[in-house]
């Protein structure tokens, strides 16, 4: 804050107004140190740069057309913008024209929500023209001015409304919520990358259920954004596959809530990690689908195979939303395996681990995936199951931990190097085959993973190969 005040003082000394604006003011009023500090001023970009250079600060024109200069002072970057008003056109996110040289009131009036439309003067006074302070205290997200106009200007603001609700556990003011449903057509002009980024910010917020429920209830999940491929614009569905979960009944013998409420609870209970939050969001996506939803012998709804069908659907969804490939692959794996866990017995757990290991090439990746699977399964059980039985889950986790510490699953864990094996058997596929043979024998309890035992097995294999070669001559 001290450096920000120095920048404001330098601008004021040169005869210009300067205020801290936006999220920094909101966070300071919440008693939270701001991550980024933005400054609005009456100075034009060239003047901002000149003042900064006189102070020995670095100035970078990051958006001169929008009146924005990045000033680097005391090792930190501060975005300094000239007061401006904006006019929007066909583009769903970027303004068509920008007018510099307006006053602070017009600059604050162009912003999205009241809690982000306050300014802080150098003397510590807060300029609040739209009731942001009151809304902040009440936990309300309210658009600045006429909400229909704000969302018609910039379609991404509708997702930002849900994101701020998820971040602060706030509710949307009624007219602001209604204005979202009235402006859904503006989403079609947003890029899939921008929409996905907002989705992920909501997923990783402290109260993701709050934002996700707004997205569904307002209709934002059911519409399309766009992607450009070779100069052609294609519509991209956002997440319509989630909409049917709202009100979808589940077997009351095992579940307390409908499928959507359960999904929201699982997302909130899952650790704050992109992989786990995406997996939690999509883990039951195939419930209720034709070919999946059945009625059991007791007349209750059931969804056998929703893990397999859901994993296939998740792969398609994450690909179209352009979620990072490694994240998407792990999410699909987690959904595919989230349903079935072994009995609390070492033999059952070992068999389960051997079934899961396919597709993994290193111990580290496999173990990371396993702990993620445990985390997802725990969140799934706690998210509205009538009998979570987490003690059984924790017992399986401890057995898994013991097995992984004692039994190798990958060649890299063997107490015999590939070089030693190749020296005896020759390089080539025989090395890999022998390593897999060793792993299977160790896992079956027929062999100890110790240098002496493995060397003896290697010598025996070498002797058998030599004898076989002699018989062929």
PDB file of C-alpha atoms in Angstrom, residues 105-286:
ATOM      1  CA  UNK A 105     -18.025   9.167 -11.555  1.00  0.00           C
ATOM      2  CA  UNK A 106     -18.233   8.043 -15.191  1.00  0.00           C
ATOM      3  CA  UNK A 107     -15.276   5.737 -14.714  1.00  0.00           C
ATOM      4  CA  UNK A 108     -16.917   4.011 -11.746  1.00  0.00           C
ATOM      5  CA  UNK A 109     -20.272   3.839 -13.549  1.00  0.00           C
ATOM      6  CA  UNK A 110     -18.799   1.604 -16.309  1.00  0.00           C
ATOM      7  CA  UNK A 111     -17.803  -1.119 -13.846  1.00  0.00           C
ATOM      8  CA  UNK A 112     -19.618  -4.420 -13.338  1.00  0.00           C
ATOM      9  CA  UNK A 113     -20.844  -4.693  -9.744  1.00  0.00           C
ATOM     10  CA  UNK A 114     -21.326  -2.235  -6.915  1.00  0.00           C
ATOM     11  CA  UNK A 115     -18.775  -3.972  -4.697  1.00  0.00           C
ATOM     12  CA  UNK A 116     -16.179  -3.386  -7.428  1.00  0.00           C
ATOM     13  CA  UNK A 117     -17.207   0.209  -8.176  1.00  0.00           C
ATOM     14  CA  UNK A 118     -15.708   2.027  -5.205  1.00  0.00           C
ATOM     15  CA  UNK A 119     -12.652   4.255  -5.039  1.00  0.00           C
ATOM     16  CA  UNK A 120     -10.222   5.000  -2.219  1.00  0.00           C
ATOM     17  CA  UNK A 121      -8.692   8.486  -1.990  1.00  0.00           C
ATOM     18  CA  UNK A 122      -5.198   9.187  -0.688  1.00  0.00           C
ATOM     19  CA  UNK A 123      -6.675  10.490   2.595  1.00  0.00           C
ATOM     20  CA  UNK A 124      -8.421   7.152   3.204  1.00  0.00           C
ATOM     21  CA  UNK A 125     -11.929   8.274   2.320  1.00  0.00           C
ATOM     22  CA  UNK A 126     -14.076   5.920   0.244  1.00  0.00           C
ATOM     23  CA  UNK A 127     -16.012   7.211  -2.762  1.00  0.00           C
ATOM     24  CA  UNK A 128     -19.073   4.954  -3.051  1.00  0.00           C
ATOM     25  CA  UNK A 129     -21.608   6.233  -5.571  1.00  0.00           C
ATOM     26  CA  UNK A 130     -23.610   3.021  -6.056  1.00  0.00           C
ATOM     27  CA  UNK A 131     -24.051   1.486  -2.610  1.00  0.00           C
ATOM     28  CA  UNK A 132     -21.153  -0.959  -2.839  1.00  0.00           C
ATOM     29  CA  UNK A 133     -20.293  -0.680   0.829  1.00  0.00           C
ATOM     30  CA  UNK A 134     -23.849  -1.564   1.852  1.00  0.00           C
ATOM     31  CA  UNK A 135     -23.982  -4.503  -0.582  1.00  0.00           C
ATOM     32  CA  UNK A 136     -20.615  -5.734   0.678  1.00  0.00           C
ATOM     33  CA  UNK A 137     -21.920  -5.776   4.252  1.00  0.00           C
ATOM     34  CA  UNK A 138     -25.139  -7.514   3.182  1.00  0.00           C
ATOM     35  CA  UNK A 139     -23.392 -10.102   1.012  1.00  0.00           C
ATOM     36  CA  UNK A 140     -25.083  -9.070  -2.234  1.00  0.00           C
ATOM     37  CA  UNK A 141     -23.861  -9.038  -5.827  1.00  0.00           C
ATOM     38  CA  UNK A 142     -25.644  -6.179  -7.595  1.00  0.00           C
ATOM     39  CA  UNK A 143     -24.904  -4.780 -11.039  1.00  0.00           C
ATOM     40  CA  UNK A 144     -23.958  -1.122 -11.302  1.00  0.00           C
ATOM     41  CA  UNK A 145     -26.857   0.924 -12.677  1.00  0.00           C
ATOM     42  CA  UNK A 146     -29.228  -0.947 -14.990  1.00  0.00           C
ATOM     43  CA  UNK A 147     -28.270  -4.646 -14.822  1.00  0.00           C
ATOM     44  CA  UNK A 148     -29.650  -5.474 -18.283  1.00  0.00           C
ATOM     45  CA  UNK A 149     -27.357  -2.840 -19.775  1.00  0.00           C
ATOM     46  CA  UNK A 150     -24.311  -4.082 -17.864  1.00  0.00           C
ATOM     47  CA  UNK A 151     -24.747  -7.656 -19.107  1.00  0.00           C
ATOM     48  CA  UNK A 152     -25.724  -6.574 -22.606  1.00  0.00           C
ATOM     49  CA  UNK A 153     -22.414  -4.689 -22.736  1.00  0.00           C
ATOM     50  CA  UNK A 154     -20.192  -7.552 -21.617  1.00  0.00           C
ATOM     51  CA  UNK A 155     -21.538 -11.097 -21.571  1.00  0.00           C
ATOM     52  CA  UNK A 156     -18.661 -12.377 -19.448  1.00  0.00           C
ATOM     53  CA  UNK A 157     -19.984 -10.333 -16.531  1.00  0.00           C
ATOM     54  CA  UNK A 158     -22.751 -12.913 -16.092  1.00  0.00           C
ATOM     55  CA  UNK A 159     -20.162 -15.576 -15.305  1.00  0.00           C
ATOM     56  CA  UNK A 160     -18.242 -13.105 -13.153  1.00  0.00           C
ATOM     57  CA  UNK A 161     -21.393 -12.565 -11.082  1.00  0.00           C
ATOM     58  CA  UNK A 162     -21.490 -16.292 -10.321  1.00  0.00           C
ATOM     59  CA  UNK A 163     -17.760 -16.278  -9.652  1.00  0.00           C
ATOM     60  CA  UNK A 164     -17.962 -13.487  -7.055  1.00  0.00           C
ATOM     61  CA  UNK A 165     -20.893 -15.270  -5.410  1.00  0.00           C
ATOM     62  CA  UNK A 166     -18.725 -18.405  -5.212  1.00  0.00           C
ATOM     63  CA  UNK A 167     -15.730 -16.488  -3.922  1.00  0.00           C
ATOM     64  CA  UNK A 168     -17.500 -14.608  -1.141  1.00  0.00           C
ATOM     65  CA  UNK A 169     -20.596 -16.782  -0.516  1.00  0.00           C
ATOM     66  CA  UNK A 170     -22.782 -13.877  -1.641  1.00  0.00           C
ATOM     67  CA  UNK A 171     -26.233 -13.946  -3.231  1.00  0.00           C
ATOM     68  CA  UNK A 172     -27.350 -12.247  -6.434  1.00  0.00           C
ATOM     69  CA  UNK A 173     -29.753  -9.338  -6.156  1.00  0.00           C
ATOM     70  CA  UNK A 174     -33.065 -10.278  -7.829  1.00  0.00           C
ATOM     71  CA  UNK A 175     -32.917  -7.793 -10.721  1.00  0.00           C
ATOM     72  CA  UNK A 176     -29.290  -8.739 -11.402  1.00  0.00           C
ATOM     73  CA  UNK A 177     -30.219 -12.432 -11.560  1.00  0.00           C
ATOM     74  CA  UNK A 178     -33.156 -11.716 -13.866  1.00  0.00           C
ATOM     75  CA  UNK A 179     -30.936  -9.631 -16.138  1.00  0.00           C
ATOM     76  CA  UNK A 180     -28.702 -12.655 -16.664  1.00  0.00           C
ATOM     77  CA  UNK A 181     -31.609 -14.744 -17.932  1.00  0.00           C
ATOM     78  CA  UNK A 182     -32.592 -11.847 -20.202  1.00  0.00           C
ATOM     79  CA  UNK A 183     -29.116 -11.624 -21.769  1.00  0.00           C
ATOM     80  CA  UNK A 184     -28.211 -15.262 -22.377  1.00  0.00           C
ATOM     81  CA  UNK A 185     -27.882 -14.585 -26.103  1.00  0.00           C
ATOM     82  CA  UNK A 186     -24.740 -12.555 -25.379  1.00  0.00           C
ATOM     83  CA  UNK A 187     -22.946 -15.728 -24.276  1.00  0.00           C
ATOM     84  CA  UNK A 188     -22.836 -16.978 -27.868  1.00  0.00           C
ATOM     85  CA  UNK A 189     -20.186 -14.378 -28.676  1.00  0.00           C
ATOM     86  CA  UNK A 190     -17.838 -15.360 -25.822  1.00  0.00           C
ATOM     87  CA  UNK A 191     -14.837 -17.559 -26.533  1.00  0.00           C
ATOM     88  CA  UNK A 192     -14.779 -21.006 -24.963  1.00  0.00           C
ATOM     89  CA  UNK A 193     -11.434 -20.177 -23.342  1.00  0.00           C
ATOM     90  CA  UNK A 194     -12.883 -17.191 -21.462  1.00  0.00           C
ATOM     91  CA  UNK A 195     -15.924 -19.158 -20.328  1.00  0.00           C
ATOM     92  CA  UNK A 196     -13.808 -22.132 -19.239  1.00  0.00           C
ATOM     93  CA  UNK A 197     -11.528 -19.842 -17.249  1.00  0.00           C
ATOM     94  CA  UNK A 198     -14.533 -18.459 -15.367  1.00  0.00           C
ATOM     95  CA  UNK A 199     -15.854 -21.967 -14.761  1.00  0.00           C
ATOM     96  CA  UNK A 200     -12.534 -23.025 -13.277  1.00  0.00           C
ATOM     97  CA  UNK A 201     -12.383 -19.942 -11.056  1.00  0.00           C
ATOM     98  CA  UNK A 202     -15.838 -20.824  -9.755  1.00  0.00           C
ATOM     99  CA  UNK A 203     -14.805 -24.435  -9.183  1.00  0.00           C
ATOM    100  CA  UNK A 204     -11.718 -23.342  -7.237  1.00  0.00           C
ATOM    101  CA  UNK A 205     -13.529 -20.753  -5.126  1.00  0.00           C
ATOM    102  CA  UNK A 206     -14.211 -21.222  -1.420  1.00  0.00           C
ATOM    103  CA  UNK A 207     -17.960 -21.634  -2.020  1.00  0.00           C
ATOM    104  CA  UNK A 208     -18.223 -23.254  -5.456  1.00  0.00           C
ATOM    105  CA  UNK A 209     -21.768 -24.539  -4.915  1.00  0.00           C
ATOM    106  CA  UNK A 210     -23.027 -20.965  -4.655  1.00  0.00           C
ATOM    107  CA  UNK A 211     -21.659 -20.039  -8.073  1.00  0.00           C
ATOM    108  CA  UNK A 212     -22.499 -23.320  -9.794  1.00  0.00           C
ATOM    109  CA  UNK A 213     -26.119 -23.148  -8.680  1.00  0.00           C
ATOM    110  CA  UNK A 214     -26.397 -19.646 -10.125  1.00  0.00           C
ATOM    111  CA  UNK A 215     -24.978 -20.867 -13.441  1.00  0.00           C
ATOM    112  CA  UNK A 216     -27.569 -23.631 -13.613  1.00  0.00           C
ATOM    113  CA  UNK A 217     -30.598 -21.706 -12.330  1.00  0.00           C
ATOM    114  CA  UNK A 218     -29.887 -18.681 -14.540  1.00  0.00           C
ATOM    115  CA  UNK A 219     -29.520 -20.863 -17.647  1.00  0.00           C
ATOM    116  CA  UNK A 220     -25.829 -20.203 -18.278  1.00  0.00           C
ATOM    117  CA  UNK A 221     -24.922 -23.893 -18.372  1.00  0.00           C
ATOM    118  CA  UNK A 222     -27.519 -24.641 -21.041  1.00  0.00           C
ATOM    119  CA  UNK A 223     -26.323 -22.158 -23.688  1.00  0.00           C
ATOM    120  CA  UNK A 224     -23.403 -22.084 -26.126  1.00  0.00           C
ATOM    121  CA  UNK A 225     -20.258 -20.006 -26.395  1.00  0.00           C
ATOM    122  CA  UNK A 226     -17.968 -20.168 -29.441  1.00  0.00           C
ATOM    123  CA  UNK A 227     -14.645 -21.367 -30.762  1.00  0.00           C
ATOM    124  CA  UNK A 228     -12.754 -20.273 -33.862  1.00  0.00           C
ATOM    125  CA  UNK A 229     -11.277 -23.014 -36.015  1.00  0.00           C
ATOM    126  CA  UNK A 230      -9.515 -21.980 -39.226  1.00  0.00           C
ATOM    127  CA  UNK A 231     -11.447 -18.701 -39.396  1.00  0.00           C
ATOM    128  CA  UNK A 232     -14.753 -20.492 -38.880  1.00  0.00           C
ATOM    129  CA  UNK A 233     -16.873 -19.852 -35.796  1.00  0.00           C
ATOM    130  CA  UNK A 234     -18.462 -22.893 -34.195  1.00  0.00           C
ATOM    131  CA  UNK A 235     -20.930 -23.038 -31.329  1.00  0.00           C
ATOM    132  CA  UNK A 236     -19.709 -24.841 -28.208  1.00  0.00           C
ATOM    133  CA  UNK A 237     -22.233 -26.083 -25.612  1.00  0.00           C
ATOM    134  CA  UNK A 238     -21.109 -25.103 -22.125  1.00  0.00           C
ATOM    135  CA  UNK A 239     -22.446 -27.744 -19.723  1.00  0.00           C
ATOM    136  CA  UNK A 240     -26.030 -28.669 -20.631  1.00  0.00           C
ATOM    137  CA  UNK A 241     -25.311 -32.225 -19.457  1.00  0.00           C
ATOM    138  CA  UNK A 242     -25.536 -31.016 -15.846  1.00  0.00           C
ATOM    139  CA  UNK A 243     -28.989 -29.480 -16.105  1.00  0.00           C
ATOM    140  CA  UNK A 244     -30.979 -32.706 -15.791  1.00  0.00           C
ATOM    141  CA  UNK A 245     -29.384 -33.413 -12.398  1.00  0.00           C
ATOM    142  CA  UNK A 246     -31.449 -30.628 -10.816  1.00  0.00           C
ATOM    143  CA  UNK A 247     -34.337 -32.437  -9.121  1.00  0.00           C
ATOM    144  CA  UNK A 248     -33.216 -35.870 -10.334  1.00  0.00           C
ATOM    145  CA  UNK A 249     -34.242 -38.354  -7.610  1.00  0.00           C
ATOM    146  CA  UNK A 250     -31.832 -40.881  -6.144  1.00  0.00           C
ATOM    147  CA  UNK A 251     -32.458 -43.984  -4.090  1.00  0.00           C
ATOM    148  CA  UNK A 252     -33.404 -42.650  -0.619  1.00  0.00           C
ATOM    149  CA  UNK A 253     -31.923 -45.754   0.946  1.00  0.00           C
ATOM    150  CA  UNK A 254     -28.461 -44.453   0.069  1.00  0.00           C
ATOM    151  CA  UNK A 255     -28.902 -40.754  -0.732  1.00  0.00           C
ATOM    152  CA  UNK A 256     -30.297 -37.791   1.190  1.00  0.00           C
ATOM    153  CA  UNK A 257     -30.520 -35.378  -1.753  1.00  0.00           C
ATOM    154  CA  UNK A 258     -31.273 -35.173  -5.445  1.00  0.00           C
ATOM    155  CA  UNK A 259     -28.386 -35.587  -7.875  1.00  0.00           C
ATOM    156  CA  UNK A 260     -27.694 -31.850  -8.269  1.00  0.00           C
ATOM    157  CA  UNK A 261     -27.613 -31.068  -4.540  1.00  0.00           C
ATOM    158  CA  UNK A 262     -25.364 -34.101  -4.093  1.00  0.00           C
ATOM    159  CA  UNK A 263     -23.041 -32.891  -6.878  1.00  0.00           C
ATOM    160  CA  UNK A 264     -22.783 -29.426  -5.328  1.00  0.00           C
ATOM    161  CA  UNK A 265     -21.928 -30.914  -1.947  1.00  0.00           C
ATOM    162  CA  UNK A 266     -19.258 -33.189  -3.425  1.00  0.00           C
ATOM    163  CA  UNK A 267     -17.633 -30.263  -5.259  1.00  0.00           C
ATOM    164  CA  UNK A 268     -17.534 -28.241  -2.050  1.00  0.00           C
ATOM    165  CA  UNK A 269     -16.100 -31.133  -0.047  1.00  0.00           C
ATOM    166  CA  UNK A 270     -13.410 -32.041  -2.593  1.00  0.00           C
ATOM    167  CA  UNK A 271      -9.958 -30.494  -2.023  1.00  0.00           C
ATOM    168  CA  UNK A 272      -9.370 -27.240  -3.909  1.00  0.00           C
ATOM    169  CA  UNK A 273      -7.593 -28.725  -6.899  1.00  0.00           C
ATOM    170  CA  UNK A 274      -8.630 -28.405 -10.581  1.00  0.00           C
ATOM    171  CA  UNK A 275      -8.545 -32.164 -11.153  1.00  0.00           C
ATOM    172  CA  UNK A 276     -10.633 -32.999  -8.105  1.00  0.00           C
ATOM    173  CA  UNK A 277     -13.138 -30.184  -8.532  1.00  0.00           C
ATOM    174  CA  UNK A 278     -13.750 -31.078 -12.204  1.00  0.00           C
ATOM    175  CA  UNK A 279     -14.069 -34.749 -11.258  1.00  0.00           C
ATOM    176  CA  UNK A 280     -16.511 -33.905  -8.471  1.00  0.00           C
ATOM    177  CA  UNK A 281     -18.602 -31.768 -10.814  1.00  0.00           C
ATOM    178  CA  UNK A 282     -18.860 -34.454 -13.486  1.00  0.00           C
ATOM    179  CA  UNK A 283     -18.693 -37.688 -11.468  1.00  0.00           C
ATOM    180  CA  UNK A 284     -22.454 -38.391 -11.597  1.00  0.00           C
ATOM    181  CA  UNK A 285     -23.175 -36.706 -14.899  1.00  0.00           C
ATOM    182  CA  UNK A 286     -24.591 -39.870 -16.499  1.00  0.00           C
TER     183      UNK A 286
END
